[in-house]
Short mmCIF file of C-alpha atoms in Angstrom, two decimals:
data_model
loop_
_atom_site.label_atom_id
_atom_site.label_comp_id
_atom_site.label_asym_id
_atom_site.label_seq_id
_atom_site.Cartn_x
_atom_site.Cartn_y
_atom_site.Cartn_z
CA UNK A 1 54.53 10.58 49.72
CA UNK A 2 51.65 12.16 51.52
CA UNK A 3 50.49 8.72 52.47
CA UNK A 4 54.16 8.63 54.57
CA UNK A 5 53.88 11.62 55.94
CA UNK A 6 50.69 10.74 57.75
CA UNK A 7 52.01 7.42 59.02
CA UNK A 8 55.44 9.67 60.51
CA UNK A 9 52.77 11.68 62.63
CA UNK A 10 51.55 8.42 63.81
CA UNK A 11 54.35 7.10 64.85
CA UNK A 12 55.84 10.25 66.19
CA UNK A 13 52.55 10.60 68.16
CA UNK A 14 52.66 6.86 69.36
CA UNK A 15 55.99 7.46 70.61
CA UNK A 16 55.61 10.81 72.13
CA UNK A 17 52.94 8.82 74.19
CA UNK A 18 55.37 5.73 75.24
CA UNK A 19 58.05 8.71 76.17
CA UNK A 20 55.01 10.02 78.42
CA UNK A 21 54.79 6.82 79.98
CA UNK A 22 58.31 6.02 80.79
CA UNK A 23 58.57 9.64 82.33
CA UNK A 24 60.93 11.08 78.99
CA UNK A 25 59.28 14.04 79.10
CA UNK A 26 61.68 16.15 76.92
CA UNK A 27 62.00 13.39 74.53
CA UNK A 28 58.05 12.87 74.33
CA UNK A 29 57.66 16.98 73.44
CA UNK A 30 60.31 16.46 70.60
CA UNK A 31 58.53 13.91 69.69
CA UNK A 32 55.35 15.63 69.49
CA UNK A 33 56.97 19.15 68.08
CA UNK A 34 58.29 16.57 65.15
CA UNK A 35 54.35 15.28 64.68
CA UNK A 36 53.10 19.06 65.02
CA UNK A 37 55.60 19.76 62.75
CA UNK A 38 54.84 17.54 59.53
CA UNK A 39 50.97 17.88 60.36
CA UNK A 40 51.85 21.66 60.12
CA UNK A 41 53.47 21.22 56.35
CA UNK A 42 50.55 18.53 55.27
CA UNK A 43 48.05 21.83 56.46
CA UNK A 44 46.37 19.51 58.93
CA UNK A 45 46.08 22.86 61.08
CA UNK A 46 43.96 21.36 63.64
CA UNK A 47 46.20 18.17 64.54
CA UNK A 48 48.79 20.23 64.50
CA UNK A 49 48.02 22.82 67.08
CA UNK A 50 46.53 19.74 69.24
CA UNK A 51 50.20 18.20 69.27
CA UNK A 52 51.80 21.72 69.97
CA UNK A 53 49.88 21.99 72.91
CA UNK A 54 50.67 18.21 74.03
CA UNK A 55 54.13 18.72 73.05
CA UNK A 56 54.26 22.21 75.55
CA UNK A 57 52.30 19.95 78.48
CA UNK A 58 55.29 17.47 78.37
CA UNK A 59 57.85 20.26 79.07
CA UNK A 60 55.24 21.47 82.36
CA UNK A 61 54.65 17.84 83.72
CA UNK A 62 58.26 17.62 85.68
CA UNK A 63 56.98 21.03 87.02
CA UNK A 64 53.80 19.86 88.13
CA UNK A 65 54.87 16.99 89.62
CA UNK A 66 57.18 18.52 91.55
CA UNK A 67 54.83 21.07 93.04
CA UNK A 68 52.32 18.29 93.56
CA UNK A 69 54.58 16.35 95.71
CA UNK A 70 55.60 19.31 97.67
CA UNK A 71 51.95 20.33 98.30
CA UNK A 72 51.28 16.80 99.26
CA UNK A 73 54.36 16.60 102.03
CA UNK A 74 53.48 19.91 102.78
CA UNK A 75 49.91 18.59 104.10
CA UNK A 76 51.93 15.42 105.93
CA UNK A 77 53.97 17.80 107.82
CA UNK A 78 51.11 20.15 108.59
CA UNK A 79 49.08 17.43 109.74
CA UNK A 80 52.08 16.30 112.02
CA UNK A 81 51.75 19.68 113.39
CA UNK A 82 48.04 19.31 113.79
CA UNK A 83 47.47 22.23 111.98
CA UNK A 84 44.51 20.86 110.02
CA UNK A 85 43.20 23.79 107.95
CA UNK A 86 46.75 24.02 106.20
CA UNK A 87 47.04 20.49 105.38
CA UNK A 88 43.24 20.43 103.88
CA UNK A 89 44.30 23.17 101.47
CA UNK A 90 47.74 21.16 100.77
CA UNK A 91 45.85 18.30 100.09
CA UNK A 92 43.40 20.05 97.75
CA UNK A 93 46.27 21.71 95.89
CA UNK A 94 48.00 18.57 95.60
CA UNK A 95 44.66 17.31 94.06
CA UNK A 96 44.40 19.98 91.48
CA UNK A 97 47.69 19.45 90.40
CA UNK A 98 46.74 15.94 89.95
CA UNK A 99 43.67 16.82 88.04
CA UNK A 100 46.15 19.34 85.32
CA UNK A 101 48.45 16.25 84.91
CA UNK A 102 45.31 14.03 84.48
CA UNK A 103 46.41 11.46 87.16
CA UNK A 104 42.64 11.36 88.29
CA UNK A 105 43.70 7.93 90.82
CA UNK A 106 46.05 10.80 93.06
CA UNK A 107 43.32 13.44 92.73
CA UNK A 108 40.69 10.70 94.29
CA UNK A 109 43.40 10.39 96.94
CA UNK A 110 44.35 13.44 98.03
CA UNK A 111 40.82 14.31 97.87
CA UNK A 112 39.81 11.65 100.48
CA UNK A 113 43.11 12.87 102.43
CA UNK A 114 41.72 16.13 102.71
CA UNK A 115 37.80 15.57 103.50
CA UNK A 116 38.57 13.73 106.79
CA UNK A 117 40.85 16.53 107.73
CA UNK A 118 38.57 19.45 106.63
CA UNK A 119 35.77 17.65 109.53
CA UNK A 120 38.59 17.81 112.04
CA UNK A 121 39.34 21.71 111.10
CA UNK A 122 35.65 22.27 112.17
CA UNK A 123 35.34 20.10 114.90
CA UNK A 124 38.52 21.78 116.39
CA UNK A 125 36.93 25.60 115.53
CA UNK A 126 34.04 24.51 117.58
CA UNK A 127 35.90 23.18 120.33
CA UNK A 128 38.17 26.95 120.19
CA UNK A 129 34.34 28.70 119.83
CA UNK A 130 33.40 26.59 122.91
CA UNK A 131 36.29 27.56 125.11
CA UNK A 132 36.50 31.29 124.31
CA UNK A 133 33.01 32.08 124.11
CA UNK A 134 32.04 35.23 125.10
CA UNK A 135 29.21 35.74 126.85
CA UNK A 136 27.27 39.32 126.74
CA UNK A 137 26.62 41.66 129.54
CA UNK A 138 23.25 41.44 130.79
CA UNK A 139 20.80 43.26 128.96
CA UNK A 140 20.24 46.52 131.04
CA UNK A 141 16.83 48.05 130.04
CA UNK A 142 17.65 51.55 129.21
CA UNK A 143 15.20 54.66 128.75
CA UNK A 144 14.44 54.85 124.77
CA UNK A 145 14.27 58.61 125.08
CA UNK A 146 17.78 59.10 126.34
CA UNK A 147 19.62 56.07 125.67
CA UNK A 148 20.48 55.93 129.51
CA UNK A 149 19.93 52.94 131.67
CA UNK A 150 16.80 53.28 134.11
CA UNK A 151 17.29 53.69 137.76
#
């Protein structure tokens, strides 16, 4: 009997992963809840709390995604809006969101998205620095004593 129990976690497991790939994310956490489950009763704590905690990442992936996407259309519109700063730190949230859901090919991406676009936030700093720059009054020696300029 034990012998079947092990191959049920198995193929729960294997099909919690095939529900991950066809985007069934509710039925991929049942399916790993069902594997925690009988891993649970055979005392295989350790499996167990592994598949718990894939089984609560399924439920947070639709989540994710969704903030993802808005972070990433978030740094389109920014950029539209040349507003370059904003859209770098959309495009790096965007990648860390990537990174949590383990999609490490859209966390590449949106870093390389962002790096060109951090440059251009310093380049156009510079040029702001350049055209506002202040420039002191002349130094006016003054008479260390009193603090007062010299006649």
């Amino acid at each position: 009997v034990e012998d079947e129990e092990h191959l049920k976690i198995s193929e729960y497991y294997e099909d919690g992963e095939e529900a991950l790939k066809e985007q069934d994310y509710d039925k991929a956490a049942k399916l790993f809840t069902k594997a925690s489950q009988l891993a649970e009763d055979l005392y295989i704590l350790d499996i167990a709390e592994t598949l718990k905690e894939k089984a609560s990442f399924a439920t947070r992936i639709p989540e994710l995604l969704k903030q993802r996407d808005k972070h990433a259309q978030e740094a389109r519109n920014y950029l539209k809006n040349e507003d370059f700063h904003s859209a770098y730190v959309s495009y790096k949230k965007a990648s860390e969101l990537s990174k949590k859901l383990l999609d490490f090919e859209k966390e590449e991406e949106y870093l390389r998205l962002g790096i060109p676009i951090l440059h251009k936030t310093y380049d156009k700093l510079r040029e702001i620095g350049r055209e506002y720059e202040v420039h002191p009054p002349p130094l006016v020696e003054a008479d260390v004593a009193s603090g007062q300029p010299r006649e």
